[in-house]
Amino acid sequence: MREIPKKNYIIFALVIIVSLGIVAYCVRWYQMSQSVEKSNVMDGLVSELKSDELSSYLLDNPNVIVYLAPSDSTENKSLEDKLHDLIIRKELTNEFIYLDSSMITDSSIYDDYEDKYLSDTLKNQSIDLSVTPNLWYFRDGKIMDVMNTVSRVSSIQDVEHFLDKNGVY
Protein backbone atom coordinates (compact mmCIF):
# COMPACT_ATOMS: atom_id res chain seq x y z
CA MET A 1 0.00 0.00 0.00
CA ARG A 2 1.21 3.45 -0.89
CA GLU A 3 1.94 5.94 1.90
CA ILE A 4 0.11 9.31 1.75
CA PRO A 5 2.43 12.28 2.39
CA LYS A 6 1.82 14.44 5.49
CA LYS A 7 1.54 17.47 3.24
CA ASN A 8 -1.78 16.11 1.86
CA TYR A 9 -3.19 15.74 5.41
CA ILE A 10 -2.24 19.33 6.19
CA ILE A 11 -3.88 20.61 2.99
CA PHE A 12 -7.01 18.55 3.74
CA ALA A 13 -7.17 19.96 7.31
CA LEU A 14 -6.84 23.53 5.97
CA VAL A 15 -9.64 22.94 3.44
CA ILE A 16 -11.89 21.61 6.23
CA ILE A 17 -11.10 24.58 8.51
CA VAL A 18 -11.68 27.12 5.73
CA SER A 19 -14.94 25.38 4.76
CA LEU A 20 -16.18 25.46 8.36
CA GLY A 21 -15.25 29.14 8.58
CA ILE A 22 -17.21 29.93 5.43
CA VAL A 23 -20.24 27.98 6.68
CA ALA A 24 -20.10 29.76 10.06
CA TYR A 25 -19.88 33.13 8.32
CA CYS A 26 -22.88 32.32 6.07
CA VAL A 27 -24.95 31.14 9.04
CA ARG A 28 -24.14 34.31 10.99
CA TRP A 29 -24.91 36.51 7.98
CA TYR A 30 -28.25 34.74 7.48
CA GLN A 31 -29.17 35.16 11.16
CA MET A 32 -28.32 38.87 11.05
CA SER A 33 -30.34 39.44 7.89
CA GLN A 34 -33.34 37.67 9.43
CA SER A 35 -33.20 39.73 12.63
CA VAL A 36 -33.00 42.98 10.64
CA GLU A 37 -36.03 42.02 8.57
CA LYS A 38 -38.08 41.09 11.63
CA SER A 39 -37.17 44.06 13.77
CA ASN A 40 -39.34 47.12 13.84
CA VAL A 41 -38.10 50.17 11.98
CA MET A 42 -38.74 52.32 15.05
CA ASP A 43 -36.50 50.19 17.31
CA GLY A 44 -33.79 52.38 18.73
CA LEU A 45 -34.93 55.52 16.92
CA VAL A 46 -37.80 56.68 19.12
CA SER A 47 -38.94 55.71 22.59
CA GLU A 48 -41.25 52.72 22.69
CA LEU A 49 -43.91 52.68 25.37
CA LYS A 50 -46.26 50.06 26.66
CA SER A 51 -49.91 51.03 26.76
CA ASP A 52 -49.91 51.34 30.55
CA GLU A 53 -46.92 53.72 30.51
CA LEU A 54 -48.52 56.41 28.36
CA SER A 55 -50.12 58.40 31.18
CA SER A 56 -46.91 58.67 33.20
CA TYR A 57 -44.93 59.57 30.07
CA LEU A 58 -47.38 62.38 29.27
CA LEU A 59 -46.85 63.88 32.72
CA ASP A 60 -43.23 64.58 31.83
CA ASN A 61 -43.74 65.11 28.09
CA PRO A 62 -47.17 66.63 27.41
CA ASN A 63 -46.35 67.61 23.81
CA VAL A 64 -45.58 64.50 21.79
CA ILE A 65 -46.58 62.55 18.71
CA VAL A 66 -47.58 58.93 19.20
CA TYR A 67 -47.06 56.54 16.33
CA LEU A 68 -49.40 53.57 16.75
CA ALA A 69 -48.79 50.49 14.61
CA PRO A 70 -48.39 46.75 15.01
CA SER A 71 -44.81 45.52 15.05
CA ASP A 72 -45.75 42.18 13.52
CA SER A 73 -47.28 43.65 10.35
CA THR A 74 -45.42 43.94 7.07
CA GLU A 75 -48.15 46.11 5.51
CA ASN A 76 -46.68 49.29 7.00
CA LYS A 77 -43.04 48.50 6.19
CA SER A 78 -42.79 51.00 3.34
CA LEU A 79 -44.43 53.76 5.37
CA GLU A 80 -42.25 53.01 8.39
CA ASP A 81 -39.06 53.12 6.31
CA LYS A 82 -40.02 56.54 4.96
CA LEU A 83 -41.17 57.71 8.41
CA HIS A 84 -37.83 56.59 9.84
CA ASP A 85 -36.01 58.72 7.26
CA LEU A 86 -38.35 61.69 7.89
CA ILE A 87 -37.76 61.53 11.66
CA ILE A 88 -34.01 61.56 11.13
CA ARG A 89 -34.09 64.25 8.43
CA LYS A 90 -36.31 66.60 10.45
CA GLU A 91 -34.63 65.69 13.78
CA LEU A 92 -37.90 64.62 15.41
CA THR A 93 -36.63 61.72 17.54
CA ASN A 94 -37.57 63.51 20.77
CA GLU A 95 -41.06 64.38 19.54
CA PHE A 96 -42.11 60.84 18.60
CA ILE A 97 -42.95 57.81 20.68
CA TYR A 98 -44.02 54.41 19.44
CA LEU A 99 -46.91 52.30 20.74
CA ASP A 100 -46.99 48.72 19.51
CA SER A 101 -50.65 47.98 18.88
CA SER A 102 -49.99 44.25 18.64
CA MET A 103 -49.07 44.31 22.34
CA ILE A 104 -52.45 45.82 23.30
CA THR A 105 -54.60 42.83 24.16
CA ASP A 106 -57.52 44.66 25.74
CA SER A 107 -59.25 46.79 23.12
CA SER A 108 -61.05 48.77 25.84
CA ILE A 109 -57.77 50.63 26.38
CA TYR A 110 -58.61 52.66 23.28
CA ASP A 111 -61.91 53.70 24.87
CA ASP A 112 -60.01 54.74 27.98
CA TYR A 113 -57.61 56.77 25.83
CA GLU A 114 -60.56 58.43 24.09
CA ASP A 115 -62.19 59.37 27.40
CA LYS A 116 -58.99 60.54 29.04
CA TYR A 117 -56.97 62.18 26.26
CA LEU A 118 -59.20 63.32 23.40
CA SER A 119 -59.76 67.05 23.25
CA ASP A 120 -63.34 68.29 23.44
CA THR A 121 -63.33 69.04 19.71
CA LEU A 122 -62.29 65.49 18.83
CA LYS A 123 -64.76 63.95 21.28
CA ASN A 124 -67.59 65.42 19.21
CA GLN A 125 -66.24 63.65 16.12
CA SER A 126 -66.28 59.89 15.72
CA ILE A 127 -62.56 59.27 16.13
CA ASP A 128 -61.35 55.68 16.29
CA LEU A 129 -57.97 55.54 17.99
CA SER A 130 -57.53 51.83 17.31
CA VAL A 131 -56.99 52.27 13.55
CA THR A 132 -53.42 51.44 12.53
CA PRO A 133 -51.13 52.92 11.45
CA ASN A 134 -52.10 56.06 13.24
CA LEU A 135 -50.55 59.26 14.55
CA TRP A 136 -51.82 61.07 17.62
CA TYR A 137 -50.70 64.64 18.20
CA PHE A 138 -50.63 65.50 21.91
CA ARG A 139 -50.45 69.08 23.13
CA ASP A 140 -50.58 69.76 26.86
CA GLY A 141 -51.46 66.12 27.50
CA LYS A 142 -54.53 66.09 25.22
CA ILE A 143 -54.91 64.58 21.76
CA MET A 144 -55.46 67.62 19.57
CA ASP A 145 -55.31 65.84 16.20
CA VAL A 146 -55.36 62.31 14.83
CA MET A 147 -54.11 61.09 11.47
CA ASN A 148 -56.91 58.60 10.99
CA THR A 149 -56.80 56.89 7.60
CA VAL A 150 -59.59 54.37 7.89
CA SER A 151 -60.65 54.24 4.27
CA ARG A 152 -57.25 54.26 2.56
CA VAL A 153 -53.61 53.33 2.94
CA SER A 154 -51.46 55.87 4.77
CA SER A 155 -48.59 57.48 2.88
CA ILE A 156 -45.61 59.55 3.90
CA GLN A 157 -47.32 62.57 2.30
CA ASP A 158 -50.18 62.10 4.78
CA VAL A 159 -47.67 62.09 7.61
CA GLU A 160 -45.85 65.18 6.34
CA HIS A 161 -49.14 67.03 5.92
CA PHE A 162 -50.23 65.98 9.41
CA LEU A 163 -46.97 67.18 10.98
CA ASP A 164 -46.97 70.43 9.01
CA LYS A 165 -50.61 71.13 9.86
CA ASN A 166 -49.83 70.76 13.57
CA GLY A 167 -46.70 72.91 13.41
CA VAL A 168 -44.30 70.16 14.40
CA TYR A 169 -41.59 71.44 12.07
PDB file of C-alpha atoms in Angstrom:
ATOM      1  CA  MET A   1       0.000   0.000   0.000  1.00  0.00           C
ATOM      2  CA  ARG A   2       1.212   3.445  -0.894  1.00  0.00           C
ATOM      3  CA  GLU A   3       1.941   5.943   1.898  1.00  0.00           C
ATOM      4  CA  ILE A   4       0.111   9.309   1.748  1.00  0.00           C
ATOM      5  CA  PRO A   5       2.434  12.284   2.388  1.00  0.00           C
ATOM      6  CA  LYS A   6       1.822  14.436   5.492  1.00  0.00           C
ATOM      7  CA  LYS A   7       1.536  17.467   3.241  1.00  0.00           C
ATOM      8  CA  ASN A   8      -1.781  16.111   1.859  1.00  0.00           C
ATOM      9  CA  TYR A   9      -3.191  15.744   5.405  1.00  0.00           C
ATOM     10  CA  ILE A  10      -2.240  19.333   6.185  1.00  0.00           C
ATOM     11  CA  ILE A  11      -3.880  20.613   2.991  1.00  0.00           C
ATOM     12  CA  PHE A  12      -7.005  18.549   3.740  1.00  0.00           C
ATOM     13  CA  ALA A  13      -7.175  19.963   7.305  1.00  0.00           C
ATOM     14  CA  LEU A  14      -6.836  23.535   5.972  1.00  0.00           C
ATOM     15  CA  VAL A  15      -9.644  22.941   3.443  1.00  0.00           C
ATOM     16  CA  ILE A  16     -11.893  21.607   6.230  1.00  0.00           C
ATOM     17  CA  ILE A  17     -11.101  24.578   8.515  1.00  0.00           C
ATOM     18  CA  VAL A  18     -11.682  27.121   5.731  1.00  0.00           C
ATOM     19  CA  SER A  19     -14.940  25.376   4.762  1.00  0.00           C
ATOM     20  CA  LEU A  20     -16.175  25.456   8.359  1.00  0.00           C
ATOM     21  CA  GLY A  21     -15.252  29.138   8.582  1.00  0.00           C
ATOM     22  CA  ILE A  22     -17.211  29.932   5.426  1.00  0.00           C
ATOM     23  CA  VAL A  23     -20.237  27.978   6.683  1.00  0.00           C
ATOM     24  CA  ALA A  24     -20.101  29.760  10.058  1.00  0.00           C
ATOM     25  CA  TYR A  25     -19.879  33.130   8.323  1.00  0.00           C
ATOM     26  CA  CYS A  26     -22.876  32.324   6.075  1.00  0.00           C
ATOM     27  CA  VAL A  27     -24.952  31.140   9.043  1.00  0.00           C
ATOM     28  CA  ARG A  28     -24.140  34.309  10.993  1.00  0.00           C
ATOM     29  CA  TRP A  29     -24.908  36.510   7.977  1.00  0.00           C
ATOM     30  CA  TYR A  30     -28.248  34.743   7.485  1.00  0.00           C
ATOM     31  CA  GLN A  31     -29.168  35.161  11.156  1.00  0.00           C
ATOM     32  CA  MET A  32     -28.316  38.872  11.055  1.00  0.00           C
ATOM     33  CA  SER A  33     -30.336  39.445   7.893  1.00  0.00           C
ATOM     34  CA  GLN A  34     -33.337  37.671   9.428  1.00  0.00           C
ATOM     35  CA  SER A  35     -33.196  39.726  12.625  1.00  0.00           C
ATOM     36  CA  VAL A  36     -32.996  42.976  10.645  1.00  0.00           C
ATOM     37  CA  GLU A  37     -36.031  42.024   8.571  1.00  0.00           C
ATOM     38  CA  LYS A  38     -38.076  41.088  11.627  1.00  0.00           C
ATOM     39  CA  SER A  39     -37.170  44.059  13.771  1.00  0.00           C
ATOM     40  CA  ASN A  40     -39.341  47.116  13.835  1.00  0.00           C
ATOM     41  CA  VAL A  41     -38.098  50.170  11.981  1.00  0.00           C
ATOM     42  CA  MET A  42     -38.742  52.316  15.052  1.00  0.00           C
ATOM     43  CA  ASP A  43     -36.504  50.194  17.308  1.00  0.00           C
ATOM     44  CA  GLY A  44     -33.787  52.382  18.726  1.00  0.00           C
ATOM     45  CA  LEU A  45     -34.934  55.524  16.920  1.00  0.00           C
ATOM     46  CA  VAL A  46     -37.802  56.681  19.118  1.00  0.00           C
ATOM     47  CA  SER A  47     -38.940  55.713  22.594  1.00  0.00           C
ATOM     48  CA  GLU A  48     -41.246  52.725  22.694  1.00  0.00           C
ATOM     49  CA  LEU A  49     -43.913  52.675  25.371  1.00  0.00           C
ATOM     50  CA  LYS A  50     -46.260  50.063  26.663  1.00  0.00           C
ATOM     51  CA  SER A  51     -49.906  51.031  26.758  1.00  0.00           C
ATOM     52  CA  ASP A  52     -49.909  51.340  30.547  1.00  0.00           C
ATOM     53  CA  GLU A  53     -46.918  53.721  30.512  1.00  0.00           C
ATOM     54  CA  LEU A  54     -48.525  56.410  28.360  1.00  0.00           C
ATOM     55  CA  SER A  55     -50.124  58.401  31.181  1.00  0.00           C
ATOM     56  CA  SER A  56     -46.912  58.668  33.198  1.00  0.00           C
ATOM     57  CA  TYR A  57     -44.934  59.570  30.068  1.00  0.00           C
ATOM     58  CA  LEU A  58     -47.381  62.378  29.274  1.00  0.00           C
ATOM     59  CA  LEU A  59     -46.854  63.883  32.720  1.00  0.00           C
ATOM     60  CA  ASP A  60     -43.230  64.576  31.833  1.00  0.00           C
ATOM     61  CA  ASN A  61     -43.739  65.108  28.090  1.00  0.00           C
ATOM     62  CA  PRO A  62     -47.173  66.631  27.410  1.00  0.00           C
ATOM     63  CA  ASN A  63     -46.348  67.611  23.809  1.00  0.00           C
ATOM     64  CA  VAL A  64     -45.581  64.503  21.795  1.00  0.00           C
ATOM     65  CA  ILE A  65     -46.577  62.555  18.708  1.00  0.00           C
ATOM     66  CA  VAL A  66     -47.578  58.927  19.199  1.00  0.00           C
ATOM     67  CA  TYR A  67     -47.062  56.539  16.326  1.00  0.00           C
ATOM     68  CA  LEU A  68     -49.397  53.567  16.750  1.00  0.00           C
ATOM     69  CA  ALA A  69     -48.788  50.489  14.610  1.00  0.00           C
ATOM     70  CA  PRO A  70     -48.390  46.750  15.007  1.00  0.00           C
ATOM     71  CA  SER A  71     -44.813  45.516  15.053  1.00  0.00           C
ATOM     72  CA  ASP A  72     -45.750  42.178  13.520  1.00  0.00           C
ATOM     73  CA  SER A  73     -47.275  43.646  10.351  1.00  0.00           C
ATOM     74  CA  THR A  74     -45.423  43.940   7.066  1.00  0.00           C
ATOM     75  CA  GLU A  75     -48.155  46.106   5.509  1.00  0.00           C
ATOM     76  CA  ASN A  76     -46.677  49.287   7.000  1.00  0.00           C
ATOM     77  CA  LYS A  77     -43.036  48.500   6.189  1.00  0.00           C
ATOM     78  CA  SER A  78     -42.787  50.999   3.342  1.00  0.00           C
ATOM     79  CA  LEU A  79     -44.432  53.764   5.373  1.00  0.00           C
ATOM     80  CA  GLU A  80     -42.247  53.011   8.392  1.00  0.00           C
ATOM     81  CA  ASP A  81     -39.065  53.115   6.310  1.00  0.00           C
ATOM     82  CA  LYS A  82     -40.023  56.542   4.964  1.00  0.00           C
ATOM     83  CA  LEU A  83     -41.166  57.707   8.411  1.00  0.00           C
ATOM     84  CA  HIS A  84     -37.831  56.587   9.838  1.00  0.00           C
ATOM     85  CA  ASP A  85     -36.010  58.722   7.256  1.00  0.00           C
ATOM     86  CA  LEU A  86     -38.346  61.690   7.894  1.00  0.00           C
ATOM     87  CA  ILE A  87     -37.761  61.534  11.656  1.00  0.00           C
ATOM     88  CA  ILE A  88     -34.012  61.557  11.131  1.00  0.00           C
ATOM     89  CA  ARG A  89     -34.091  64.253   8.431  1.00  0.00           C
ATOM     90  CA  LYS A  90     -36.306  66.596  10.453  1.00  0.00           C
ATOM     91  CA  GLU A  91     -34.631  65.686  13.784  1.00  0.00           C
ATOM     92  CA  LEU A  92     -37.900  64.616  15.414  1.00  0.00           C
ATOM     93  CA  THR A  93     -36.633  61.724  17.541  1.00  0.00           C
ATOM     94  CA  ASN A  94     -37.567  63.510  20.772  1.00  0.00           C
ATOM     95  CA  GLU A  95     -41.056  64.381  19.536  1.00  0.00           C
ATOM     96  CA  PHE A  96     -42.111  60.843  18.601  1.00  0.00           C
ATOM     97  CA  ILE A  97     -42.953  57.808  20.683  1.00  0.00           C
ATOM     98  CA  TYR A  98     -44.017  54.407  19.444  1.00  0.00           C
ATOM     99  CA  LEU A  99     -46.906  52.301  20.744  1.00  0.00           C
ATOM    100  CA  ASP A 100     -46.989  48.719  19.514  1.00  0.00           C
ATOM    101  CA  SER A 101     -50.653  47.982  18.878  1.00  0.00           C
ATOM    102  CA  SER A 102     -49.987  44.246  18.635  1.00  0.00           C
ATOM    103  CA  MET A 103     -49.074  44.311  22.342  1.00  0.00           C
ATOM    104  CA  ILE A 104     -52.447  45.816  23.304  1.00  0.00           C
ATOM    105  CA  THR A 105     -54.595  42.826  24.161  1.00  0.00           C
ATOM    106  CA  ASP A 106     -57.516  44.661  25.741  1.00  0.00           C
ATOM    107  CA  SER A 107     -59.254  46.789  23.123  1.00  0.00           C
ATOM    108  CA  SER A 108     -61.045  48.774  25.842  1.00  0.00           C
ATOM    109  CA  ILE A 109     -57.772  50.633  26.382  1.00  0.00           C
ATOM    110  CA  TYR A 110     -58.612  52.658  23.283  1.00  0.00           C
ATOM    111  CA  ASP A 111     -61.913  53.697  24.867  1.00  0.00           C
ATOM    112  CA  ASP A 112     -60.014  54.737  27.981  1.00  0.00           C
ATOM    113  CA  TYR A 113     -57.615  56.768  25.830  1.00  0.00           C
ATOM    114  CA  GLU A 114     -60.564  58.433  24.095  1.00  0.00           C
ATOM    115  CA  ASP A 115     -62.188  59.370  27.402  1.00  0.00           C
ATOM    116  CA  LYS A 116     -58.987  60.535  29.037  1.00  0.00           C
ATOM    117  CA  TYR A 117     -56.966  62.182  26.259  1.00  0.00           C
ATOM    118  CA  LEU A 118     -59.203  63.318  23.403  1.00  0.00           C
ATOM    119  CA  SER A 119     -59.758  67.051  23.247  1.00  0.00           C
ATOM    120  CA  ASP A 120     -63.338  68.294  23.438  1.00  0.00           C
ATOM    121  CA  THR A 121     -63.335  69.041  19.709  1.00  0.00           C
ATOM    122  CA  LEU A 122     -62.286  65.494  18.827  1.00  0.00           C
ATOM    123  CA  LYS A 123     -64.757  63.946  21.275  1.00  0.00           C
ATOM    124  CA  ASN A 124     -67.590  65.420  19.210  1.00  0.00           C
ATOM    125  CA  GLN A 125     -66.244  63.653  16.122  1.00  0.00           C
ATOM    126  CA  SER A 126     -66.282  59.894  15.723  1.00  0.00           C
ATOM    127  CA  ILE A 127     -62.564  59.267  16.133  1.00  0.00           C
ATOM    128  CA  ASP A 128     -61.349  55.682  16.289  1.00  0.00           C
ATOM    129  CA  LEU A 129     -57.965  55.539  17.993  1.00  0.00           C
ATOM    130  CA  SER A 130     -57.527  51.826  17.308  1.00  0.00           C
ATOM    131  CA  VAL A 131     -56.987  52.271  13.554  1.00  0.00           C
ATOM    132  CA  THR A 132     -53.423  51.444  12.530  1.00  0.00           C
ATOM    133  CA  PRO A 133     -51.127  52.921  11.449  1.00  0.00           C
ATOM    134  CA  ASN A 134     -52.104  56.064  13.240  1.00  0.00           C
ATOM    135  CA  LEU A 135     -50.546  59.256  14.553  1.00  0.00           C
ATOM    136  CA  TRP A 136     -51.820  61.066  17.620  1.00  0.00           C
ATOM    137  CA  TYR A 137     -50.697  64.635  18.201  1.00  0.00           C
ATOM    138  CA  PHE A 138     -50.629  65.499  21.906  1.00  0.00           C
ATOM    139  CA  ARG A 139     -50.446  69.077  23.126  1.00  0.00           C
ATOM    140  CA  ASP A 140     -50.583  69.759  26.856  1.00  0.00           C
ATOM    141  CA  GLY A 141     -51.457  66.119  27.497  1.00  0.00           C
ATOM    142  CA  LYS A 142     -54.526  66.092  25.224  1.00  0.00           C
ATOM    143  CA  ILE A 143     -54.910  64.581  21.763  1.00  0.00           C
ATOM    144  CA  MET A 144     -55.458  67.618  19.568  1.00  0.00           C
ATOM    145  CA  ASP A 145     -55.314  65.842  16.204  1.00  0.00           C
ATOM    146  CA  VAL A 146     -55.358  62.310  14.831  1.00  0.00           C
ATOM    147  CA  MET A 147     -54.114  61.093  11.468  1.00  0.00           C
ATOM    148  CA  ASN A 148     -56.906  58.602  10.992  1.00  0.00           C
ATOM    149  CA  THR A 149     -56.801  56.894   7.601  1.00  0.00           C
ATOM    150  CA  VAL A 150     -59.592  54.375   7.893  1.00  0.00           C
ATOM    151  CA  SER A 151     -60.651  54.241   4.266  1.00  0.00           C
ATOM    152  CA  ARG A 152     -57.248  54.263   2.562  1.00  0.00           C
ATOM    153  CA  VAL A 153     -53.613  53.326   2.935  1.00  0.00           C
ATOM    154  CA  SER A 154     -51.459  55.872   4.765  1.00  0.00           C
ATOM    155  CA  SER A 155     -48.594  57.476   2.875  1.00  0.00           C
ATOM    156  CA  ILE A 156     -45.612  59.548   3.902  1.00  0.00           C
ATOM    157  CA  GLN A 157     -47.317  62.567   2.304  1.00  0.00           C
ATOM    158  CA  ASP A 158     -50.181  62.096   4.777  1.00  0.00           C
ATOM    159  CA  VAL A 159     -47.665  62.086   7.612  1.00  0.00           C
ATOM    160  CA  GLU A 160     -45.851  65.181   6.340  1.00  0.00           C
ATOM    161  CA  HIS A 161     -49.141  67.033   5.915  1.00  0.00           C
ATOM    162  CA  PHE A 162     -50.234  65.984   9.414  1.00  0.00           C
ATOM    163  CA  LEU A 163     -46.967  67.181  10.984  1.00  0.00           C
ATOM    164  CA  ASP A 164     -46.965  70.431   9.006  1.00  0.00           C
ATOM    165  CA  LYS A 165     -50.610  71.132   9.859  1.00  0.00           C
ATOM    166  CA  ASN A 166     -49.828  70.758  13.573  1.00  0.00           C
ATOM    167  CA  GLY A 167     -46.696  72.909  13.412  1.00  0.00           C
ATOM    168  CA  VAL A 168     -44.297  70.157  14.398  1.00  0.00           C
ATOM    169  CA  TYR A 169     -41.586  71.437  12.069  1.00  0.00           C
TER     170      TYR A 169
END
